[in-house]
C-alpha cells in the first residue's frame, strides 16, 4: 500500500483546512535507543529504535529531538526530517526504526551527531503533514537541496509504486554535501536521477533549477525540500511550466508540535485568506502557489517573513476598520 | 527498547498525599497547570496525552479580534531559556468560543482562559463574553505581555493601569469565576503592583510573565528577533520568578497585602523546581517553556511535585505553601 495520502475530506471548515488535504497520524513522545550512527558525506545518518513513532510515520513528516545531556541548557527541540520509517526492520532484529539525517549546524545538532549506539534520544514524532498525493498518473519531479533530499527517497518509492514517473534532482554546493544519490538511483533508475553542484564536483555545474527546467511541463508535480531560496526558485520554474510545487520548508521551531507559534510564514489558505501559518502542523509542506513570496525575504541569515498587509489580523493603521 | 517518555518520565503515585489545590473558588485536581502561550488551547497537547489530567489548561491569550502577530524571526534560544516575540497571534474570541473552548470542555479539561486587550474596556468585554460560558474555570488577565509596540502599554508596569484593567474585569465577572492577574517581573516593586490588583478585586495572582530581553546576531550584526526585543522565559528566569513569589507572599504574611492565592510561573522543568515556588508561597504552578522541551512536562512535574511534597511529610499542597517563610521565621526566633 502506498503511504502517499489521499485528498482532503469535503466539508471541513475552511479555517482548519490550510493544507488539510491529507490525513495525519497523532505523534508520540518516545525514548529511542540509537541503533546506528554512520557518516554519509557531510552528514550523519542515525537509526533509532522508535517503536510506535516508526509505525505511524509517513513520508514528509519530521521528528523533534531533545538535545543535550539532561538537565540541558538547550531547551528547544531540533526538527529533523525523517529519511525512512521501517517497522520490523530486518537489519536491526525486527525493531521498528526511524532513520534521520543530521547536519551539525550548532551545539544542539552536533550533540545529536555524537550519539553512539545504545544512547537514548527523546523524540517526538511523527510531526507535520505528510506529502500530499499527486493527481493520478501525473509526472513527478523530486528536488532535494543538500540533505533536504532526506525524505525524498521514501516518497520516490511510494510514487513509483503508485505508477508515477519519478525524476529526482539532487543539488548541493559540492559532492560531499549531496545526499541520497545511490538510494534514489536504486529506486527510480540512474537515468532519472539528475545531479547538480555549485562547484561542478559532481553532475552538472549549476543549480537544481537548471536540471528541473527541462523536466517541468504542464501538469508536473514537483516536491522539493531545501533552503528557502531554492524552494522559491523551484516554485517559479514549476509554476512557469504550468505545474504544481509542494515545498517542505525549514523554519526554525521551538516546539515542533504546534503550540509556540514561532515557525510561521505567510500562506494563503483554501479560503483565500492569508494567515501567519505554522510550518510544524499546517506544514512543513506547502503549495508553492499559496506561499506569500512577496512577504518573504531571503538573506544571509536565512529567510524571514513580514506580515502582509492583507494577512488575517495584520496591524491596522489608526482610523481604519476591518 | 523504546518507552513512551510520558510514562517512563513520571514519578509513581505519592501514596497518602492529597494533590488537590484551589485558586479562590476554582478547585483543581492537582497544582500543575500549563502556562499561557505554551499550550495553545490544549488541542495540540491532546494529541499526545489526556489534557483532563492536568490541573488546568491555561490558554494562549485570547483577544477580541484576530491578530497576525509579529514578523519572523520570532524566537531565539538562549542559555537555559528562549526569547519569544510572537505578538499575541490568535484568531480572536469568536473562533475561540466556536472551536477551542468546546474542545476543552468535551475533553474534560479545566480551562483557565487568558485574555489580553488594548485597553481596559476591551479586557472587560472579553471577560463578559467568557464568564457564562460552560467550561471556563477562571480568567487570567494578561496585563504583562512584553511584546507590544509601546512599553507604556504594559499595564502591569504601572499600578494605576493594572488596577484599571483588573477592576473592569472584576466588575463584569461578578465573582462567578476567579480572576487572576498575571504580573510582570519587569518592575521595581512587584508588591505595589500586586496590591493594586488585589485591592481592585483580583482573586489571585499569576507570577510571572516573561522578562524583556534581546539577542544580537554577531554575524549579521543586527538583532535576531524581527521585533528586536522579546520575552525571556525558561529556567534562566526561575530565580527571578521565585523571588517575586517570595516577596509578594511575604507581604501577605506581614499583613501588608490581602492574602490571596499565587500561581507560580517561571522556568519550572521538574517537580523540585515547582516545589521551590510552593515553598516560596505559590498554591499552584504553571509549566510553560519546558513544554517545548518536553511536551509531557506539565504531567511529569505534577507527579514529581506530589512525590517531593509527600517525601517531605506534607499531607497536601496547602500545608507546604509558603513553608520556606515559616522555616526562616523559626530560625529567626531561635
XYZ file of C-alpha atoms in Angstrom:
656
model
C 0.000 0.000 0.000
C 1.237 3.450 -0.846
C 1.881 5.778 2.060
C 1.140 8.793 -0.088
C -2.037 10.212 1.303
C -5.298 10.958 -0.420
C -7.259 14.161 -0.927
C -8.867 16.167 1.872
C -12.293 15.174 3.114
C -15.001 17.527 1.894
C -16.831 19.814 4.266
C -14.001 20.597 6.704
C -14.317 24.210 7.928
C -12.047 26.474 5.902
C -10.304 27.862 8.974
C -8.905 24.442 9.774
C -8.122 23.220 6.322
C -4.948 25.032 5.441
C -3.096 22.133 3.908
C -5.592 19.694 5.423
C -5.769 17.694 2.238
C -4.164 14.730 3.869
C -4.531 12.648 6.954
C -2.058 12.980 9.757
C -1.314 10.466 12.496
C -1.010 11.640 16.097
C 2.563 11.984 17.307
C 4.034 10.102 20.253
C 6.856 11.019 22.602
C 9.286 8.127 22.811
C 12.681 7.473 24.305
C 14.565 5.872 21.445
C 17.742 3.847 21.637
C 20.241 4.774 18.926
C 20.856 1.618 16.887
C 23.397 3.039 14.459
C 25.135 6.306 13.679
C 27.075 6.312 10.387
C 28.685 9.073 8.351
C 27.133 9.892 4.977
C 29.115 12.553 3.152
C 28.982 15.730 5.214
C 26.154 14.305 7.341
C 25.395 11.631 9.945
C 22.694 9.034 9.422
C 21.137 7.779 12.672
C 18.867 4.760 13.048
C 16.549 4.916 16.069
C 14.528 2.196 17.754
C 11.391 4.331 17.655
C 8.506 1.915 18.254
C 5.119 3.495 17.689
C 6.648 6.621 16.119
C 8.125 4.448 13.359
C 4.872 2.567 12.852
C 2.952 5.819 12.356
C 5.338 7.900 10.232
C 4.590 8.836 6.623
C 6.876 10.439 4.018
C 7.287 14.192 4.535
C 6.876 14.066 8.301
C 9.564 15.074 10.759
C 10.837 14.318 14.242
C 11.639 16.761 17.066
C 14.646 15.771 19.153
C 15.565 16.954 22.641
C 19.275 17.794 22.683
C 21.978 17.821 25.343
C 22.573 15.784 28.473
C 19.768 16.405 30.961
C 19.475 18.878 32.575
C 20.323 20.625 29.334
C 20.749 24.353 28.801
C 19.441 23.879 25.225
C 15.713 23.791 25.765
C 14.393 23.790 22.240
C 13.867 20.676 20.192
C 15.642 20.256 16.876
C 13.378 19.357 13.980
C 14.812 16.790 11.570
C 13.110 15.239 8.583
C 12.506 11.512 8.600
C 14.526 9.691 5.960
C 12.844 6.331 6.438
C 10.468 4.519 8.753
C 10.840 0.752 8.762
C 8.530 -1.228 11.041
C 10.099 -4.655 11.584
C 13.493 -3.542 10.263
C 15.372 -6.767 9.387
C 18.732 -5.024 9.700
C 18.012 -4.493 13.411
C 16.351 -7.680 14.638
C 12.917 -6.558 13.593
C 12.934 -3.276 15.529
C 10.596 -0.520 14.336
C 13.126 2.019 13.151
C 13.199 5.645 12.164
C 16.153 6.867 10.163
C 17.161 10.519 10.353
C 19.872 12.554 8.667
C 21.533 15.248 10.722
C 23.912 18.022 9.707
C 25.956 19.510 12.544
C 24.890 23.163 12.402
C 25.418 24.170 16.023
C 25.900 22.736 19.522
C 22.486 21.019 19.572
C 22.756 19.155 16.276
C 26.448 18.472 16.953
C 25.401 16.729 20.157
C 22.992 14.559 18.172
C 25.666 13.604 15.647
C 27.912 12.378 18.512
C 25.347 9.876 19.864
C 26.516 6.289 19.836
C 24.673 3.013 19.541
C 22.904 2.400 22.857
C 22.499 6.097 23.723
C 18.935 7.285 24.174
C 17.215 10.181 22.404
C 13.927 11.773 23.464
C 11.928 12.004 20.248
C 8.513 13.413 19.423
C 7.326 12.026 16.093
C 5.822 11.798 13.585
C 5.049 15.508 13.195
C 3.651 17.638 10.391
C 1.585 16.739 7.383
C 2.838 14.071 5.017
C 3.485 14.923 1.367
C 0.154 15.173 -0.433
C -0.568 12.816 -3.295
C -0.359 13.993 -6.912
C -3.150 13.603 -9.437
C -3.349 10.035 -10.711
C -0.766 9.497 -13.420
C 0.879 12.931 -13.095
C 4.609 13.057 -13.809
C 6.593 13.981 -10.698
C 9.974 15.525 -10.006
C 11.567 15.376 -6.564
C 14.104 18.111 -5.834
C 16.434 17.980 -2.841
C 18.995 20.587 -1.837
C 21.799 19.184 0.326
C 20.410 16.857 2.988
C 16.970 18.289 2.198
C 16.706 15.222 -0.013
C 16.478 13.024 3.117
C 12.700 12.384 2.907
C 12.571 12.144 -0.885
C 13.790 8.593 -1.481
C 10.912 7.268 0.602
C 8.492 9.450 -1.342
C 10.057 8.344 -4.640
C 9.411 4.702 -3.775
C 5.757 5.370 -2.972
C 5.221 7.449 -6.106
C 6.914 4.831 -8.264
C 4.770 2.099 -6.725
C 1.670 4.202 -7.422
C 2.604 4.268 -11.099
C 4.043 7.771 -11.456
C 7.056 8.757 -13.481
C 9.562 9.989 -10.906
C 12.596 12.110 -11.730
C 14.906 13.037 -8.879
C 17.052 16.184 -8.882
C 19.730 16.354 -6.222
C 21.750 19.508 -5.754
C 24.353 20.748 -3.308
C 27.279 23.115 -3.005
C 29.706 20.244 -3.577
C 29.821 16.464 -3.961
C 30.197 15.695 -0.230
C 27.011 17.634 0.546
C 24.825 15.579 -1.797
C 22.585 13.114 -0.030
C 20.709 10.048 -1.216
C 22.239 9.658 -4.672
C 22.668 5.884 -4.637
C 19.372 5.222 -2.905
C 17.497 7.415 -5.375
C 19.177 5.683 -8.303
C 18.155 2.320 -6.868
C 14.509 3.410 -6.700
C 13.953 5.322 -9.937
C 16.922 4.153 -12.004
C 20.149 6.091 -12.595
C 18.873 7.735 -15.797
C 16.171 9.565 -13.867
C 18.496 10.966 -11.201
C 19.898 14.389 -12.110
C 22.721 15.900 -10.091
C 23.888 19.495 -9.880
C 26.627 21.055 -7.763
C 27.600 24.682 -7.403
C 31.269 23.820 -7.926
C 30.818 21.123 -10.553
C 32.400 18.433 -8.340
C 29.532 16.117 -9.290
C 26.979 16.195 -12.077
C 26.053 19.415 -13.833
C 27.692 22.607 -12.580
C 24.754 24.821 -11.643
C 21.577 24.932 -9.630
C 18.791 22.403 -9.199
C 16.539 24.594 -11.315
C 18.881 24.082 -14.271
C 18.111 20.366 -14.099
C 14.467 20.892 -13.203
C 13.621 23.244 -16.080
C 13.735 20.662 -18.894
C 11.662 18.225 -16.773
C 8.975 20.749 -15.853
C 5.969 20.636 -18.144
C 2.260 21.209 -17.894
C 0.787 19.047 -15.136
C 4.108 18.199 -13.485
C 4.040 17.846 -9.701
C 7.297 18.926 -8.064
C 8.204 18.043 -4.484
C 11.120 19.982 -3.030
C 12.998 20.168 0.266
C 15.816 22.556 0.954
C 16.626 26.159 1.762
C 14.003 28.822 1.089
C 15.897 30.412 -1.806
C 15.922 27.055 -3.572
C 12.246 26.449 -2.818
C 11.299 29.806 -4.301
C 13.286 29.097 -7.454
C 11.739 25.627 -7.773
C 8.274 27.096 -7.363
C 8.938 29.658 -10.094
C 10.089 27.001 -12.554
C 7.189 24.669 -11.754
C 4.580 27.416 -11.884
C 6.069 28.807 -15.107
C 5.613 25.420 -16.723
C 2.015 25.049 -15.552
C 2.847 22.578 -12.805
C 2.360 22.306 -9.066
C 5.054 22.582 -6.405
C 4.935 21.086 -2.914
C 7.634 22.717 -0.823
C 8.853 21.421 2.540
C 10.169 24.455 4.417
C 12.940 24.507 7.016
C 11.596 27.059 9.510
C 13.239 27.194 12.911
C 10.909 25.822 15.561
C 10.803 25.900 19.340
C 8.333 23.059 19.963
C 7.504 21.316 16.673
C 4.054 20.357 17.977
C 2.038 23.479 17.206
C 1.933 25.371 20.480
C 4.681 28.008 20.307
C 3.770 29.957 17.138
C 7.387 30.667 16.205
C 7.694 28.688 12.943
C 5.147 30.698 10.984
C 5.197 32.009 7.457
C 2.513 33.833 5.483
C 0.447 31.340 3.483
C -2.845 31.848 1.656
C -5.445 29.340 2.779
C -8.015 27.499 0.706
C -10.439 30.276 1.656
C -8.135 32.837 0.009
C -7.188 34.406 3.349
C -3.513 34.788 4.249
C -2.507 33.743 7.746
C 0.790 33.529 9.591
C 0.763 29.756 9.343
C 2.613 27.219 11.473
C 5.010 25.130 9.433
C 5.066 22.413 12.125
C 1.390 21.452 11.929
C -0.041 23.035 8.768
C 3.293 22.286 7.048
C 6.104 21.568 6.703
C 4.949 21.074 3.109
C 3.096 23.933 1.450
C 1.676 24.511 -2.015
C 4.165 26.899 -3.638
C 1.271 28.834 -5.185
C -0.064 29.654 -1.713
C 3.149 30.868 -0.080
C 3.252 34.673 0.069
C 6.640 35.111 -1.571
C 6.069 38.858 -1.680
C 6.441 38.947 2.125
C 9.430 36.613 2.415
C 12.983 37.958 2.379
C 15.960 35.699 1.887
C 19.193 36.949 3.355
C 22.496 35.565 4.578
C 20.950 34.636 7.953
C 18.111 32.673 6.301
C 14.549 33.517 5.359
C 12.394 35.957 7.285
C 8.735 36.781 6.865
C 6.979 40.108 7.077
C 3.260 40.252 7.828
C 1.440 41.059 4.559
C -0.968 43.988 4.916
C -3.887 41.734 3.912
C -2.935 38.968 6.392
C -5.668 37.981 8.831
C -5.227 40.203 11.878
C -2.465 42.342 10.374
C -1.867 45.592 12.213
C -4.381 48.177 11.027
C -3.428 51.837 10.802
C -5.331 54.034 13.251
C -8.731 55.069 11.953
C -9.068 52.165 9.524
C -11.547 49.460 10.358
C -11.517 45.889 9.128
C 13.620 -0.986 23.694
C 11.513 2.119 23.423
C 9.392 3.515 26.160
C 6.949 6.366 25.942
C 8.502 9.307 27.717
C 5.198 10.265 29.269
C 5.146 7.117 31.359
C 8.859 6.489 31.805
C 9.490 10.075 32.835
C 6.832 10.157 35.549
C 7.281 9.515 39.191
C 4.848 6.981 40.619
C 1.805 7.954 42.651
C 2.562 9.571 46.001
C 0.723 7.373 48.490
C -1.437 9.199 51.036
C -0.782 12.603 49.516
C -3.710 14.823 48.501
C -2.713 16.647 45.311
C -5.767 18.903 45.203
C -5.433 22.666 45.464
C -7.591 25.724 44.892
C -7.337 29.117 43.283
C -10.133 31.007 45.007
C -13.320 29.120 44.240
C -11.692 27.062 41.489
C -10.790 23.635 42.785
C -8.029 21.855 40.912
C -7.304 18.139 40.901
C -3.603 18.930 41.052
C -1.480 22.073 41.293
C 0.258 21.970 37.897
C -1.230 23.949 35.024
C 0.068 24.772 31.578
C 1.215 28.361 31.060
C -0.347 30.793 28.647
C 1.232 30.767 25.206
C 2.873 27.396 25.806
C -0.075 25.076 25.254
C -2.175 26.912 22.635
C -5.740 25.922 23.587
C -4.912 22.353 24.576
C -5.709 20.593 21.338
C -2.111 20.002 20.230
C -1.074 18.537 23.597
C -4.264 16.499 23.442
C -2.742 14.571 20.538
C -0.044 13.386 22.964
C -1.936 12.819 26.201
C -5.172 13.386 28.099
C -5.312 17.098 28.969
C -8.007 16.390 31.565
C -5.203 15.000 33.746
C -3.669 18.477 34.043
C -4.526 20.827 36.891
C -5.824 23.102 34.159
C -5.076 24.231 30.640
C -4.247 27.921 30.609
C -4.976 29.111 27.092
C -2.888 31.353 24.918
C -4.159 34.900 25.458
C -7.459 35.472 23.684
C -8.024 38.822 22.007
C -11.202 40.402 20.728
C -10.083 40.413 17.103
C -7.832 38.175 15.065
C -4.209 39.202 15.299
C -1.442 38.157 12.911
C 1.373 38.529 15.416
C 4.804 39.766 14.534
C 7.102 39.124 11.584
C 9.761 36.426 11.846
C 12.217 35.535 13.313
C 10.108 35.297 16.443
C 12.349 33.103 18.547
C 15.908 32.764 19.775
C 17.315 30.087 22.019
C 19.329 31.459 24.941
C 21.230 29.678 27.735
C 18.596 27.687 29.659
C 15.888 29.755 28.078
C 14.476 31.370 24.998
C 13.256 34.691 23.724
C 9.914 34.919 22.020
C 8.361 37.732 20.094
C 5.081 36.277 18.915
C 2.922 39.345 19.402
C -0.217 37.600 20.663
C -1.086 35.866 17.388
C -4.547 34.409 17.532
C -7.860 34.107 15.726
C -9.895 36.214 18.181
C -12.574 35.335 20.693
C -15.265 34.295 18.207
C -13.071 31.490 16.893
C -12.043 30.575 20.441
C -15.651 30.226 21.554
C -16.633 28.358 18.395
C -13.759 25.873 18.210
C -11.387 25.825 21.164
C -13.492 26.167 24.286
C -15.908 23.422 23.168
C -12.915 21.161 22.527
C -11.550 21.779 26.033
C -14.991 21.177 27.522
C -15.559 17.995 25.511
C -12.207 16.653 26.661
C -12.882 17.271 30.323
C -10.153 19.869 30.737
C -10.358 22.623 33.300
C -9.856 25.804 31.275
C -8.251 28.947 32.596
C -8.765 31.461 29.823
C -6.096 34.107 29.409
C -7.319 37.378 27.947
C -5.457 40.379 26.533
C -6.807 43.673 25.284
C -5.624 47.013 24.010
C -7.368 48.867 26.810
C -9.372 48.227 29.961
C -12.681 48.253 28.103
C -11.528 45.507 25.763
C -10.410 43.324 28.693
C -13.832 43.806 30.293
C -15.609 42.979 27.038
C -13.633 39.755 26.704
C -14.329 38.769 30.300
C -18.019 39.407 29.713
C -18.058 37.131 26.674
C -16.392 34.346 28.657
C -17.793 34.379 32.145
C -21.018 32.493 31.494
C -19.549 30.029 29.008
C -19.589 26.491 30.385
C -16.075 25.182 30.890
C -14.406 28.444 31.857
C -12.827 27.748 35.251
C -11.082 31.066 35.700
C -9.967 34.126 33.786
C -6.301 35.091 33.729
C -5.826 38.745 32.895
C -2.669 39.146 30.820
C -1.619 42.652 31.718
C 2.043 41.796 31.290
C 2.777 40.709 27.697
C 6.090 42.350 26.820
C 5.582 42.085 23.060
C 3.742 45.310 22.487
C 4.949 48.204 20.417
C 4.959 50.636 23.324
C 6.403 49.681 26.703
C 3.971 52.169 28.218
C 1.221 49.736 27.183
C 2.432 47.013 29.543
C -0.310 47.574 32.080
C 1.480 45.531 34.746
C 4.344 48.042 34.846
C 2.056 50.628 36.414
C -0.197 50.201 39.486
C -2.845 52.545 38.121
C -3.119 50.784 34.756
C -3.150 47.389 36.472
C -5.936 48.499 38.787
C -7.987 49.920 35.935
C -7.859 46.714 33.902
C -8.441 44.395 36.859
C -11.339 46.350 38.305
C -13.055 46.425 34.916
C -12.772 42.665 34.590
C -13.784 42.001 38.194
C -16.919 44.147 37.788
C -18.026 42.187 34.745
C -17.182 38.775 36.183
C -19.042 39.485 39.414
C -17.425 36.650 41.350
C -18.750 33.911 39.065
C -15.232 32.648 38.324
C -11.902 33.594 39.887
C -9.946 36.397 38.230
C -6.167 36.069 38.186
C -3.886 38.973 37.341
C -0.699 37.942 35.528
C 2.188 40.109 36.621
C 5.442 41.175 35.002
C 8.787 40.788 36.752
C 9.984 43.957 34.980
C 9.007 46.312 37.775
C 10.806 47.957 40.649
C 8.259 46.975 43.289
C 6.174 43.925 42.456
C 4.344 44.152 45.791
C 2.933 47.518 44.735
C 1.535 46.017 41.522
C 0.187 43.000 43.406
C -1.509 45.359 45.830
C -3.126 47.345 43.029
C -4.562 44.131 41.576
C -5.760 42.643 44.868
C -7.207 45.909 46.152
C -9.275 46.095 42.976
C -10.726 42.661 43.346
C -8.352 40.148 41.758
C -8.887 36.719 43.325
C -5.306 35.641 42.765
C -2.003 36.426 41.119
C -0.160 34.584 38.356
C 3.539 35.317 38.696
C 5.408 35.898 36.443
C 5.272 36.626 32.725
C 8.472 36.742 30.674
C 11.120 39.380 31.275
C 12.195 41.614 28.403
C 15.403 40.619 26.657
C 17.238 40.667 23.356
C 19.958 38.897 21.410
C 22.220 40.394 18.740
C 23.426 38.191 15.873
C 27.176 38.700 15.654
C 27.315 37.567 12.012
C 24.613 39.809 10.610
C 25.286 42.349 13.391
C 21.589 43.040 13.859
C 19.068 41.951 16.500
C 17.997 38.337 15.985
C 14.286 38.965 16.556
C 12.258 40.829 13.954
C 10.595 42.563 16.878
C 14.071 43.477 18.252
C 13.126 42.646 21.862
C 11.279 39.623 23.181
C 10.178 37.884 26.326
C 12.793 35.753 28.071
C 11.469 32.542 29.602
C 12.694 29.173 30.809
C 14.889 28.049 33.712
C 17.085 31.130 33.138
C 14.420 33.310 34.797
C 13.389 30.865 37.529
C 15.278 32.641 40.355
C 13.640 35.950 39.402
C 10.206 34.351 39.458
C 10.776 32.593 42.781
C 11.947 35.906 44.244
C 8.780 37.666 43.032
C 6.546 34.996 44.589
C 8.579 35.176 47.795
C 8.258 38.985 48.076
C 4.507 39.027 47.463
C 3.800 36.103 49.794
C 5.986 37.730 52.462
C 3.935 40.907 52.178
C 0.768 38.819 52.684
C 2.228 37.172 55.787
C 3.179 40.577 57.178
C -0.345 41.816 56.612
C 0.771 44.382 54.047
C -1.271 42.670 51.364
C -4.607 40.880 51.342
C -3.960 37.136 51.369
C -4.764 35.553 48.017
C -3.576 32.522 46.081
C -0.433 32.869 43.992
C 0.200 30.763 40.915
C 3.962 30.459 40.403
C 5.384 30.579 36.873
C 8.940 30.749 35.580
C 11.261 28.069 34.266
C 9.712 25.072 36.003
C 11.160 21.924 34.460
C 10.986 19.454 37.368
C 8.938 18.731 40.472
C 11.656 20.235 42.640
C 11.530 23.454 40.607
C 7.796 23.562 41.286
C 8.431 22.838 44.964
C 10.578 25.976 45.219
C 7.574 28.044 44.143
C 5.243 26.298 46.591
C 7.672 26.785 49.466
C 8.053 30.457 48.479
C 4.286 30.941 48.593
C 2.550 29.552 45.499
C -0.620 27.446 45.782
C -0.255 26.196 42.215
C 2.258 26.461 39.404
C 2.296 26.726 35.645
C 4.712 24.913 33.361
C 5.461 26.969 30.270
C 8.602 26.923 28.168
C 9.515 23.463 29.459
C 6.571 22.153 27.447
C 8.525 22.997 24.281
C 11.422 20.934 25.598
C 9.248 18.118 26.910
C 5.562 18.144 25.938
C 4.842 15.805 28.848
C 6.432 18.213 31.365
C 3.172 19.533 32.875
C 2.070 15.976 33.721
C 5.507 14.838 34.843
C 6.039 17.892 37.066
C 2.696 17.176 38.732
C 3.728 13.640 39.626
C 7.205 14.710 40.722
C 5.862 17.549 42.860
C 3.421 15.233 44.634
C 6.278 12.837 45.366
C 8.551 15.606 46.596
C 5.873 17.018 48.904
C 4.952 13.574 50.244
C 8.621 12.771 50.827
C 8.893 15.899 52.984
C 5.946 14.899 55.109
C 3.296 17.210 53.692
C -0.184 15.698 53.523
C -1.383 18.192 50.927
C -0.268 21.145 48.836
C -1.817 23.747 51.149
C 0.366 22.604 54.062
C 3.506 23.483 52.110
C 2.509 26.855 50.689
C 4.997 29.445 51.940
C 6.732 26.914 54.179
C 10.156 28.456 53.460
C 8.929 31.615 55.220
C 7.979 29.523 58.239
C 11.377 27.852 58.307
C 13.130 31.206 58.135
C 10.900 32.672 60.861
C 11.622 29.703 63.131
C 15.336 30.184 62.660
C 14.948 33.884 63.465
C 13.041 33.074 66.654
C 15.780 30.846 67.977
